XYZ file of C-alpha atoms in Angstrom:
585
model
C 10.969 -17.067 -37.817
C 8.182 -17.067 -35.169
C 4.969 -15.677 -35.693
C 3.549 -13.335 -33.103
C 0.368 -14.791 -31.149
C -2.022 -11.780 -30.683
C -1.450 -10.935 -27.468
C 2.206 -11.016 -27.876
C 1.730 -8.525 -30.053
C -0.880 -6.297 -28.324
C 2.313 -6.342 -25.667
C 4.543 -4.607 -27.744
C 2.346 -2.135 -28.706
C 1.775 -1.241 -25.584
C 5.055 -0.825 -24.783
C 5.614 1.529 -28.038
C 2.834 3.447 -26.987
C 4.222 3.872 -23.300
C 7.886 5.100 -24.163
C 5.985 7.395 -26.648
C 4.527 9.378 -23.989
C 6.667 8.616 -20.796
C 10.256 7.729 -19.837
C 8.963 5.645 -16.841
C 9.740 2.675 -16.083
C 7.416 -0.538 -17.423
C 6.358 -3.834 -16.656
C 4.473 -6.551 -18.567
C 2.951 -9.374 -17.015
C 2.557 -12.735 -18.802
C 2.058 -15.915 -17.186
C 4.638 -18.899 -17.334
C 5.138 -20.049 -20.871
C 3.051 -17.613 -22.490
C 6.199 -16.441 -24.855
C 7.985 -13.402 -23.366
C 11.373 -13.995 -25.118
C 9.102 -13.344 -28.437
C 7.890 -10.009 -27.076
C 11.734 -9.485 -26.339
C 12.636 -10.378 -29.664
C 10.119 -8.310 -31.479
C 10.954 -5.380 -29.249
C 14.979 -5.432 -30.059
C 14.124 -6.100 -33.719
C 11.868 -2.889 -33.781
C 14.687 -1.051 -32.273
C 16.272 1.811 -33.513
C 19.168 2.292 -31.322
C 21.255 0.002 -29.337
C 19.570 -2.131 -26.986
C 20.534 -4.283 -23.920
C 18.520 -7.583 -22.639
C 19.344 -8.949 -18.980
C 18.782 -11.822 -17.330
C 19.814 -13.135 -14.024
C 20.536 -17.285 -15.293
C 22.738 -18.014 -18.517
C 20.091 -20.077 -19.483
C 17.818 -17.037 -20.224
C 20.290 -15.483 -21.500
C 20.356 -17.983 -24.597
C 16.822 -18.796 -24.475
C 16.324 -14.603 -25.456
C 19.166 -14.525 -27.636
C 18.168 -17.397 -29.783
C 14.644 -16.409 -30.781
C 15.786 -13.007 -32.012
C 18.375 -14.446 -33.927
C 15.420 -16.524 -35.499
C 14.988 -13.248 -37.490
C 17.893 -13.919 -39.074
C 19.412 -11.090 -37.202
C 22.849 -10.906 -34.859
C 23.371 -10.051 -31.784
C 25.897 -10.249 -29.002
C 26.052 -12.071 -25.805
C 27.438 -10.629 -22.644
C 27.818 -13.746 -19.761
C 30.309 -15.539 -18.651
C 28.561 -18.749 -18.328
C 28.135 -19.001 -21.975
C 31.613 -18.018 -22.648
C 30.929 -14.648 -24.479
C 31.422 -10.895 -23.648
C 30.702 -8.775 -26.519
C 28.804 -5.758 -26.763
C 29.108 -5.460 -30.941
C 25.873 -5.432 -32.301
C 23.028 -3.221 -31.396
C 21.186 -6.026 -29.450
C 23.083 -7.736 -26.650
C 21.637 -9.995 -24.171
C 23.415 -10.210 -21.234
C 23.399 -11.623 -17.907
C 23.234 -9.092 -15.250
C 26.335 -10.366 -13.219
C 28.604 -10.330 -16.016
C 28.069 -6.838 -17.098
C 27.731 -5.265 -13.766
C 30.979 -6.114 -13.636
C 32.189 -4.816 -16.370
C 30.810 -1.174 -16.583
C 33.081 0.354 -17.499
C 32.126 -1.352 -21.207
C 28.885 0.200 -21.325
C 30.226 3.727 -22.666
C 27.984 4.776 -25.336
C 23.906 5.521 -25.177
C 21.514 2.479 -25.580
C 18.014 3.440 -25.544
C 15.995 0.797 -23.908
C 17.196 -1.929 -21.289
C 14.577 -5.016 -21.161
C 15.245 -7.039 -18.075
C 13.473 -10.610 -17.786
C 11.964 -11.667 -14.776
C 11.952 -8.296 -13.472
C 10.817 -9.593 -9.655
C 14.309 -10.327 -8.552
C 14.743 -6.347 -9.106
C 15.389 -3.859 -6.909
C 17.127 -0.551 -7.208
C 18.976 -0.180 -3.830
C 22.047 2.023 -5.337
C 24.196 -1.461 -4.554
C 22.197 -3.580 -6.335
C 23.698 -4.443 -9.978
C 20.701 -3.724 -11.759
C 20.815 -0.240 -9.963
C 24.510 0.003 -10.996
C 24.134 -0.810 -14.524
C 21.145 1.391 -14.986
C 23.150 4.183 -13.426
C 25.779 3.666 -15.728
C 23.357 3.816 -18.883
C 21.636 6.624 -17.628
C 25.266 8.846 -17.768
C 25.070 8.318 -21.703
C 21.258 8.724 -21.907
C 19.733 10.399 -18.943
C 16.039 9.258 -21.198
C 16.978 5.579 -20.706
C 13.791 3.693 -21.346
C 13.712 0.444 -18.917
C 10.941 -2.158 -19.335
C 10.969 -5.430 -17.377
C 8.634 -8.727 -17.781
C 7.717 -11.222 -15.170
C 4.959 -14.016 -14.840
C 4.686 -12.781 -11.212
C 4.820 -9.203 -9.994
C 4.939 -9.483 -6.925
C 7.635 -10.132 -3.980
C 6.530 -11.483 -0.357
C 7.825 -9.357 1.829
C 8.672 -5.953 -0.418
C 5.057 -5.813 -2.179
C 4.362 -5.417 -5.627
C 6.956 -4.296 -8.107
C 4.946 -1.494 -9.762
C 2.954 1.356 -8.553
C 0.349 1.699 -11.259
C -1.819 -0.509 -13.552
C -2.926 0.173 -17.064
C -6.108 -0.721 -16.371
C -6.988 2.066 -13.968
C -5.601 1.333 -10.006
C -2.779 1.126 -7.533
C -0.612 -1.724 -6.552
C 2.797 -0.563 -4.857
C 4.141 2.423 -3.374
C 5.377 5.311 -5.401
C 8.682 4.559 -5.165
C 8.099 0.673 -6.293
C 10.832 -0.277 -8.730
C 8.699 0.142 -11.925
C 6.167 3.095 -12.163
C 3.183 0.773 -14.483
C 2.046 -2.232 -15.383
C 1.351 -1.386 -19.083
C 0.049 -4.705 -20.535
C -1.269 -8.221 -18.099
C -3.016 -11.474 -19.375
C -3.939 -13.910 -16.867
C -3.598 -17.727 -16.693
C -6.884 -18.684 -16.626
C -7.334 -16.806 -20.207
C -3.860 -18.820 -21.458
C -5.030 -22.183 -20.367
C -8.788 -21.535 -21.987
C -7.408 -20.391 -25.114
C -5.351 -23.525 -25.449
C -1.802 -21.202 -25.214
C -1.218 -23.373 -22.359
C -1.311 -27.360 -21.012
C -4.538 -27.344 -18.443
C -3.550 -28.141 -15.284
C -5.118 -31.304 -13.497
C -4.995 -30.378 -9.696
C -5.376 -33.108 -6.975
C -4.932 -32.390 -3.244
C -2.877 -35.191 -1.478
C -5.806 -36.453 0.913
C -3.959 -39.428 3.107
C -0.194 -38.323 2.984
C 0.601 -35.289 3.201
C 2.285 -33.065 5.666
C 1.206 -30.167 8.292
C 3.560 -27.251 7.932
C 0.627 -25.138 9.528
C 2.314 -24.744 12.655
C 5.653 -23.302 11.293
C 6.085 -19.863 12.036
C 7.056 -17.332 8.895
C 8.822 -14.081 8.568
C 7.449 -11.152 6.482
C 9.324 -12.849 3.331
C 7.017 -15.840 4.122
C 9.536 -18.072 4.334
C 9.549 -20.827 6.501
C 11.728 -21.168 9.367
C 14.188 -23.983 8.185
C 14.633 -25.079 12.419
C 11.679 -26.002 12.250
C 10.446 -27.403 8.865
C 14.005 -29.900 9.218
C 12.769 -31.400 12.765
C 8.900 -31.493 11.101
C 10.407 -33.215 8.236
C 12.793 -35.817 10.382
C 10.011 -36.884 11.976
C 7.665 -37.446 8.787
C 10.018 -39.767 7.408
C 7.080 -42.512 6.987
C 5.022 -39.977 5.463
C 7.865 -39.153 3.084
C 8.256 -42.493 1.882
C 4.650 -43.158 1.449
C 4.222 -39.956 -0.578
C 7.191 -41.027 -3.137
C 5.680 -43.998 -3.614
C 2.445 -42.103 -4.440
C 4.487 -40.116 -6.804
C 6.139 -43.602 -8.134
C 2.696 -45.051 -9.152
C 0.831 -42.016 -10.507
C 4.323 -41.657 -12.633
C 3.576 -44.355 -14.919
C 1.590 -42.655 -17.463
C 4.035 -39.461 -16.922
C 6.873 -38.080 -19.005
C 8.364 -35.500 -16.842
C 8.348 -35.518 -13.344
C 9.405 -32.059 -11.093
C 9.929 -32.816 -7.460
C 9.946 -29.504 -5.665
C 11.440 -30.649 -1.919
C 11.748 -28.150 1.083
C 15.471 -28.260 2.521
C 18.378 -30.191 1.068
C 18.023 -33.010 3.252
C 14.186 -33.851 2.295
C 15.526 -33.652 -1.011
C 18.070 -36.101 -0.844
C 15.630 -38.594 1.284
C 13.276 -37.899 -1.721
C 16.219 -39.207 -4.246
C 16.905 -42.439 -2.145
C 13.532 -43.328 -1.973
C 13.049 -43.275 -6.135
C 15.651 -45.322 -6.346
C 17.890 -45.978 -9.243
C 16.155 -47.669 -11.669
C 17.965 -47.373 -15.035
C 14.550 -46.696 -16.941
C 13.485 -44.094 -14.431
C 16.450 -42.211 -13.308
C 16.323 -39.763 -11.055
C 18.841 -36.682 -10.299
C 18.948 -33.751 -7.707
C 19.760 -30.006 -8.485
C 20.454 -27.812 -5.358
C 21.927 -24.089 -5.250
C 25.255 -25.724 -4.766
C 25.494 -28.176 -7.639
C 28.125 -28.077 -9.695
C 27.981 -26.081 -13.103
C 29.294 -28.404 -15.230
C 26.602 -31.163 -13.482
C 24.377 -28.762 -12.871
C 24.156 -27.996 -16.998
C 24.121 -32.366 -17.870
C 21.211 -33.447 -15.583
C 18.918 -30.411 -17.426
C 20.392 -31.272 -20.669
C 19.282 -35.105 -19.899
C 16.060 -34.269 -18.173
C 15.706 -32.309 -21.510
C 16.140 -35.714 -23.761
C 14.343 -37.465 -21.197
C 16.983 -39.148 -19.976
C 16.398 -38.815 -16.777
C 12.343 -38.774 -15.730
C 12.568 -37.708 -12.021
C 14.082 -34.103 -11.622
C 14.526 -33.577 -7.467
C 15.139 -29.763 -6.795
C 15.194 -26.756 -3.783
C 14.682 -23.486 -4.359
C 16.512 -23.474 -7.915
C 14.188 -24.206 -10.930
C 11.151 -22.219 -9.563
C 12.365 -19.474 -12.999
C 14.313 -19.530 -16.034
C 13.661 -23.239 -16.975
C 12.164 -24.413 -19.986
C 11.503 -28.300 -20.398
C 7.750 -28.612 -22.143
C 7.595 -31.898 -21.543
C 7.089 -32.135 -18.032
C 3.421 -33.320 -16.965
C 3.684 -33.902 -13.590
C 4.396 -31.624 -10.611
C 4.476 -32.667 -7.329
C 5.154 -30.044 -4.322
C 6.526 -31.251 -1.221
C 7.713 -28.182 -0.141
C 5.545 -24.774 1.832
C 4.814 -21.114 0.367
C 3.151 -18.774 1.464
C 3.627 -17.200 -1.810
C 0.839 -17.370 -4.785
C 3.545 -16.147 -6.525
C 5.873 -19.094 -6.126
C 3.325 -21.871 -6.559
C 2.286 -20.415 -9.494
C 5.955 -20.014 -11.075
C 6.406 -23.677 -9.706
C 3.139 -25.185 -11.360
C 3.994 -22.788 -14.395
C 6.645 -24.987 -15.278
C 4.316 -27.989 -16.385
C 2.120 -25.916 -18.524
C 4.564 -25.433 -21.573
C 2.288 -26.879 -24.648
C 3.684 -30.605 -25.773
C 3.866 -32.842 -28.755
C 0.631 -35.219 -27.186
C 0.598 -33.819 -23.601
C -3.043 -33.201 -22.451
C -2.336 -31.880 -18.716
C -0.025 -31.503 -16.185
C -0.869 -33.677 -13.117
C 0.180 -31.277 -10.003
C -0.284 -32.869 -6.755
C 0.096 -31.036 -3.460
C 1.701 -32.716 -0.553
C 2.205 -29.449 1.721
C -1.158 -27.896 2.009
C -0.775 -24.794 0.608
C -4.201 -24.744 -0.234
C -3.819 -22.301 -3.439
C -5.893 -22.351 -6.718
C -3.072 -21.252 -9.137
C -6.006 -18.716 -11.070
C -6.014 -17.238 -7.440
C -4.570 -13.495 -8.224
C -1.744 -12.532 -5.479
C -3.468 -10.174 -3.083
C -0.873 -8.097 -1.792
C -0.639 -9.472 1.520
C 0.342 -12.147 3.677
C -2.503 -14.150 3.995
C -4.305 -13.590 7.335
C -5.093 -17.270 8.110
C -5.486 -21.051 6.475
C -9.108 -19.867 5.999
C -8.571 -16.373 4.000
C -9.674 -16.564 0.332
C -9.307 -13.181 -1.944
C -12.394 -11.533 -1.851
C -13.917 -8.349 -4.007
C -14.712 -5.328 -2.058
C -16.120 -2.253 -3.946
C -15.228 0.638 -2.788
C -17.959 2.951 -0.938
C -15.914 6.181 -2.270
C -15.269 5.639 -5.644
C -16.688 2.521 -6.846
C -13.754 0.706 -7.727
C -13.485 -3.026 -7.056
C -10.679 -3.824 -5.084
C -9.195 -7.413 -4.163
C -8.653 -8.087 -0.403
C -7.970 -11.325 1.625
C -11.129 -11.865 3.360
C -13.862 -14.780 4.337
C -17.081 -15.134 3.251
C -20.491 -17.134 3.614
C -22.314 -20.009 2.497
C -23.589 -18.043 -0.157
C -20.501 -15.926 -1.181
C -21.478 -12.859 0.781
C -18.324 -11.080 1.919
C -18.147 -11.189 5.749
C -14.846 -10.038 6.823
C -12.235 -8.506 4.769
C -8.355 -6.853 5.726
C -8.155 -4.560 3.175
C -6.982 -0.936 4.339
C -7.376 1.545 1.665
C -9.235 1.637 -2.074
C -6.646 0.640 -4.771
C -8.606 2.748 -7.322
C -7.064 6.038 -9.165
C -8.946 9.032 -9.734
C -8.281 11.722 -11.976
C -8.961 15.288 -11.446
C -8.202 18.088 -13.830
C -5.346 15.680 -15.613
C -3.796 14.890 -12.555
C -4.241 11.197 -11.480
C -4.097 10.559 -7.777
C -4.830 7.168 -5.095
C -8.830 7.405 -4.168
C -8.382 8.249 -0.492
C -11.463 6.087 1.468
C -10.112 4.062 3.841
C -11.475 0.582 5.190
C -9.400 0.373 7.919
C -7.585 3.808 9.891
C -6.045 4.946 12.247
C -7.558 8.530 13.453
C -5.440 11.681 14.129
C -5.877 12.782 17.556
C -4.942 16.261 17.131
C -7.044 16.923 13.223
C -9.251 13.716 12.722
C -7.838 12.451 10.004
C -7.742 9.223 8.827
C -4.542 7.352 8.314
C -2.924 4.372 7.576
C -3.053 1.686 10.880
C 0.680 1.509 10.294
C 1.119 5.975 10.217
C 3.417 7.225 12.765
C 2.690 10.841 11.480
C -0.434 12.577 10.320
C -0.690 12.628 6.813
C -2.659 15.911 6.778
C -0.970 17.721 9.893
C 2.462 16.020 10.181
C 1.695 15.955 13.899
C 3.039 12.407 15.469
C 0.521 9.533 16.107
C 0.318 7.549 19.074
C 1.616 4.341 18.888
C -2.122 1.951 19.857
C 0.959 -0.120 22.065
C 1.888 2.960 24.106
C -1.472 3.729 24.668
C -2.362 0.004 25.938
C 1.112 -0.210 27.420
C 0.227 2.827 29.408
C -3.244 2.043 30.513
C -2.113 -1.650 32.071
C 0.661 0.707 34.175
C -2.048 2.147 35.316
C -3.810 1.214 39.057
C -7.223 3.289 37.631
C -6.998 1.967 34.199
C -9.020 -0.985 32.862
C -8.262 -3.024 29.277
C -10.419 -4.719 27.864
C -9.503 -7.573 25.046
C -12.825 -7.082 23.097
C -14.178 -11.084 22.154
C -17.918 -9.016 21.897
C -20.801 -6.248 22.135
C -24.526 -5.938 23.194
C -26.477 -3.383 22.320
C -29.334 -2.069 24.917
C -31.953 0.459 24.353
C -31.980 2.609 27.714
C -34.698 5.095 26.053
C -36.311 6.797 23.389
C -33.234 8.290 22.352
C -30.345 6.612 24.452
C -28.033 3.042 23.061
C -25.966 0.946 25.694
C -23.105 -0.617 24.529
C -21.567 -3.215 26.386
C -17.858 -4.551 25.921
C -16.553 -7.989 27.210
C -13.468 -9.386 27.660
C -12.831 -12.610 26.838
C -12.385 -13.515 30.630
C -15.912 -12.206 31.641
C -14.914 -8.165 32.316
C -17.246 -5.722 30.802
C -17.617 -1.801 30.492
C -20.101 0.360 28.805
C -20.495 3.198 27.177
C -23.978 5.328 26.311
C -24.801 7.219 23.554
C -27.169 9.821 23.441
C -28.983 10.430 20.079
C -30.424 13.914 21.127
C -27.130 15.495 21.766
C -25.003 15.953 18.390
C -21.982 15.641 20.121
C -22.412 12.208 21.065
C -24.015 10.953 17.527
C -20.878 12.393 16.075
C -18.769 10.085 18.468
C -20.755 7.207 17.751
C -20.009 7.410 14.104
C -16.436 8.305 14.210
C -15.830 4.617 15.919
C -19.158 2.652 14.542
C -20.796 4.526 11.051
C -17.388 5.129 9.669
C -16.536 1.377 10.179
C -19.771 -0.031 9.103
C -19.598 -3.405 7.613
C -16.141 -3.206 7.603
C -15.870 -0.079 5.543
C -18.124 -1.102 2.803
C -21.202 0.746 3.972
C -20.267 3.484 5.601
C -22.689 5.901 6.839
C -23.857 8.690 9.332
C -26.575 7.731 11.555
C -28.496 10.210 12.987
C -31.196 8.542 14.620
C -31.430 5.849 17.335
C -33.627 3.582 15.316
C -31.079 3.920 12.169
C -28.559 2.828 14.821
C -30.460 -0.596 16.103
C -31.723 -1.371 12.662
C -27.583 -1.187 11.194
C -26.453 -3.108 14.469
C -25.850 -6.452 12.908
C -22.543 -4.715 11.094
C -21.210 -2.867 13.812
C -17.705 -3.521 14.224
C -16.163 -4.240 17.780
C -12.769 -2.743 18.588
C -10.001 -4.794 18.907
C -9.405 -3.186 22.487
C -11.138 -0.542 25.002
C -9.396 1.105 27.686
C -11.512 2.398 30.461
C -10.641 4.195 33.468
C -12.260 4.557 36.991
C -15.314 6.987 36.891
C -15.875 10.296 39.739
C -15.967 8.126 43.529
C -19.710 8.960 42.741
C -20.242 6.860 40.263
C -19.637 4.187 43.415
C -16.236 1.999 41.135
C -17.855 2.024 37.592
C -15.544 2.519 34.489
C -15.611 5.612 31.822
C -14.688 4.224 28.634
C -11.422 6.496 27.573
C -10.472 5.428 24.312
C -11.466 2.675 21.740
C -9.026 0.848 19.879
C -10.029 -0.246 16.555
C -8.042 -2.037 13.268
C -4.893 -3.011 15.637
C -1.593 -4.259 15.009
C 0.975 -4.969 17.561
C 2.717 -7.107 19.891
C 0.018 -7.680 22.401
C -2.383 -10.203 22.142
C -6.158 -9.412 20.749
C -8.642 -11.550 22.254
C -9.218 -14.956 21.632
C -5.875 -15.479 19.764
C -3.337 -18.099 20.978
């Protein structure tokens, strides 16, 4: 029988302490390794009713099943692969594609459903997790459901919880789970000696460029392209498995993690088939039966060299691995970190886990996961405090020599507020997208006001428009200068990256125009971390060094007495579209 590490068992208290109170749904985050089949284990064994465990490989289904029968309880299995469908005993683990096909079985109330590496979720009414849920929920519409994962998050379809425990929001309101009741991070794991410390080394001569590959919103590569990269790298290939070769001496374990099928298989012919060192591959569309014999070798150490794409990133166990070596892109902190996760299992005489990069993903693996597709190569996540509420969010954004924050893409304060009992998002946004017809601010993606409902105009229309037009200038914004006219007035100038400029004058004595000025510039100062409301003309120069340009200005063709000059008509700030902002490729 296993004895519960602390924070193991701070986790299930949390979780008895949720369902207390709430019938929503959970989520508990603990890194790679740190032990969640124990908090599984201790949950079912707590349990009062009947309970059901899924897991989307058969090899999680054992792994679960097997530490809570270390109580010297029983329990029933439900998956195919392991040759068992029973639902006898209060506790069955099961594997969700076995018993979303049988659901019909599930005809009596179970009172919690704990789902492991609750990422892969989602609750579209086809999905089988949806399905079997559904089907649970006829026998107990209070159906607790609580899922763990070492990484919460999903490129693509965001985070997979709305709320955090510790006091702000993540995903939407309709994200899959409704809190993240209990998180420890990796860097607290590794310095507590729960886990093996990883020893990081950046691949300095051979490596390979995948900067230029384009992604979707899943961040995944385009394969095209990454194949014809790869077919001509061949060299660089071979030189890097010979890297891998020689620092594999001293190693026990090695993980290979290729990029498409056929880098993996160039990968296995260059290691060779030496009878001490054996290598294997492990695709999607291995065999079961061979599938099951290389792990259970690679297990024994039989084989030292484990080649894989796409398939052992979750659900695999093998603590003896020590080196890790990534040939393959993400642009997923997520997925590096579930892929360096699986050398940091503690050893019998394993000090580290060597994990070499050959792709230049350029991640620290204590880097949190942002929320976001990173901007560019030269992002890092960045701490912004909120001006409203004081809460200190986590943005991609660049900064300094010195650390000072200089640029950040964060939209709207993660914190959560609570008024009279009733929790709610803090509203101050960094980036918006004003209402023409009330003022509000809204989200730069809104297509309706949140406050009036009334429709937003797409910034695309608007630019589409003004290039229709003969009368109509646009200006790609690469800059401003700032002119003091008189004692009260401020020039702004606006150039385009080809040399056209327009400008724009603001009057300090009229309280019309100050309120202008700060609806575009004081509400956007410093990028939303210092907002203010200048009144005066000398607040205005003295703040000018964080003034933020808009991304575009559209100008049209002043009264025939102003003799051709341009009236600024509309500023576009915070934009995201299909046209090109200035100075971008």
């Amino acid at each position: 029988m296993y004895q519960l590490r602390h924070y193991q068992s701070e986790a299930v208290q949390n979780t008895v302490a949720h369902f207390k109170q709430s019938d929503d749904a959970a989520v508990i985050v603990l890194p790679t390794g740190a032990g969640k089949s124990l908090v599984i284990a201790e949950l079912a064994r707590i349990a009062k009713r009947k309970i059901l465990v899924l897991a989307h490989v058969k090899e999680l289904v054992e792994q679960n099943s097997e530490k809570y029968k270390s109580y010297g309880l029983e329990a029933s299995i439900f998956s195919a692969g392991l040759k068992q469908k029973s639902l006898k005993y209060q506790v069955t683990f099961a594997s969700i594609q076995s018993i979303a096909k049988s659901l019909d079985k599930l005809d009596e109330a179970y009172s919690l459903v704990i789902i492991d590496e609750c990422h892969r979720v989602n609750l579209e009414k086809t999905s089988q997790y949806a399905q079997v849920i559904k089907q649970l929920k006829q026998h107990n519409t209070s159906l607790k459901v609580l899922g763990l994962t070492a990484t919460p998050y999903r490129m693509g379809s965001g985070w997979i919880y709305h709320e955090h425990y510790h006091g702000f929001v993540r995903g939407s309101e309709d994200s899959v789970f409704k809190k993240c009741i209990y998180e420890l991070p990796l860097r607290y794991m590794i310095k507590h000696e729960f886990l093996t410390p990883p020893n990081m080394l950046d691949a300095a001569i051979n490596h390979y460029d995948f900067s230029a590959i384009s992604t979707d919103s899943f961040g995944r590569f385009d394969n095209q392209e990454m194949s014809l990269l790869l077919k001509g790298s061949q060299r660089v290939t071979k030189a890097i498995v010979g890297q891998i070769i020689e620092f594999a001496q001293t190693r026990e374990g090695v993980m290979i993690f290729a990029s498409t099928i056929e880098h993996a298989k160039e990968i296995l012919s260059y290691l060779g088939d030496d009878v001490n060192n054996k290598s294997e591959l492990v695709i999607g569309d291995t065999d079961l039966k061979d599938r099951d014999r290389i792990i259970s070798e690679f297990k024994q150490k039989k084989i030292k060299y484990l080649v894989n794409v796409s398939v052992l990133t979750t659900g695999f166990d093998a603590p003896h691995v020590d080196f890790i070596a990534i040939l393959r892109p993400t642009e997923s902190v997520s997925l590096y970190q579930q892929i360096v996760g699986r050398g940091l299992r503690l050893s019998d005489n394993k000090k580290n886990c060597l994990v070499v990069d050959y792709a230049g993903n350029g991640y620290d693996i204590f880097y949190p996961e942002v929320g976001d597709k990173k901007p560019d190569s030269d992002s890092e996540p960045v701490q912004v405090l909120c001006p409203g509420c004081g809460f200190a969010n986590l943005f991609w954004g660049k900064t300094d020599d010195s650390g000072k924050v200089i640029e950040h893409f964060g939209r709207r304060c993660k914190g959560i507020l609570e008024d009279d009992d009733i929790k709610h998002q803090c509203d101050f946004r960094f980036r918006f997208k004003q209402c023409d017809s009330c003022g509000a601010e809204n989200d730069i993606a809104a297509r309706r006001c949140h406050e009036c409902d009334c429709a937003i105009v797409d910034p695309d229309d608007k630019l589409k428009a003004a290039l229709n037009l003969k009368d109509a200038l646009v200006i790609r914004c690469s800059g401003m200068q700032f002119e003091v006219t008189s004692v009260h007035k401020l020039k702004i100038t606006y150039f385009d990256e080809d040399g056209a400029s327009c400008d724009e004058v603001f009057n300090f004595e009229n309280t019309g125009s100050v309120y202008y000025f700060n609806q575009a510039f004081g509400k956007r100062l410093a990028g939303g971390q210092k907002p203010k409301y200048l009144k005066t003309l000398t607040e205005a120069v003295e703040n000018k060094n964080y003034f933020r340009a808009p991304d575009f200005v559209i100008a049209r063709k002043a009264h025939k007495k102003s003799r051709g000059a341009w009236r600024i008509a509309e500023k576009i700030f915070d934009y995201e579209g299909s046209y090109r902002k200035a100075n971008q490729e």
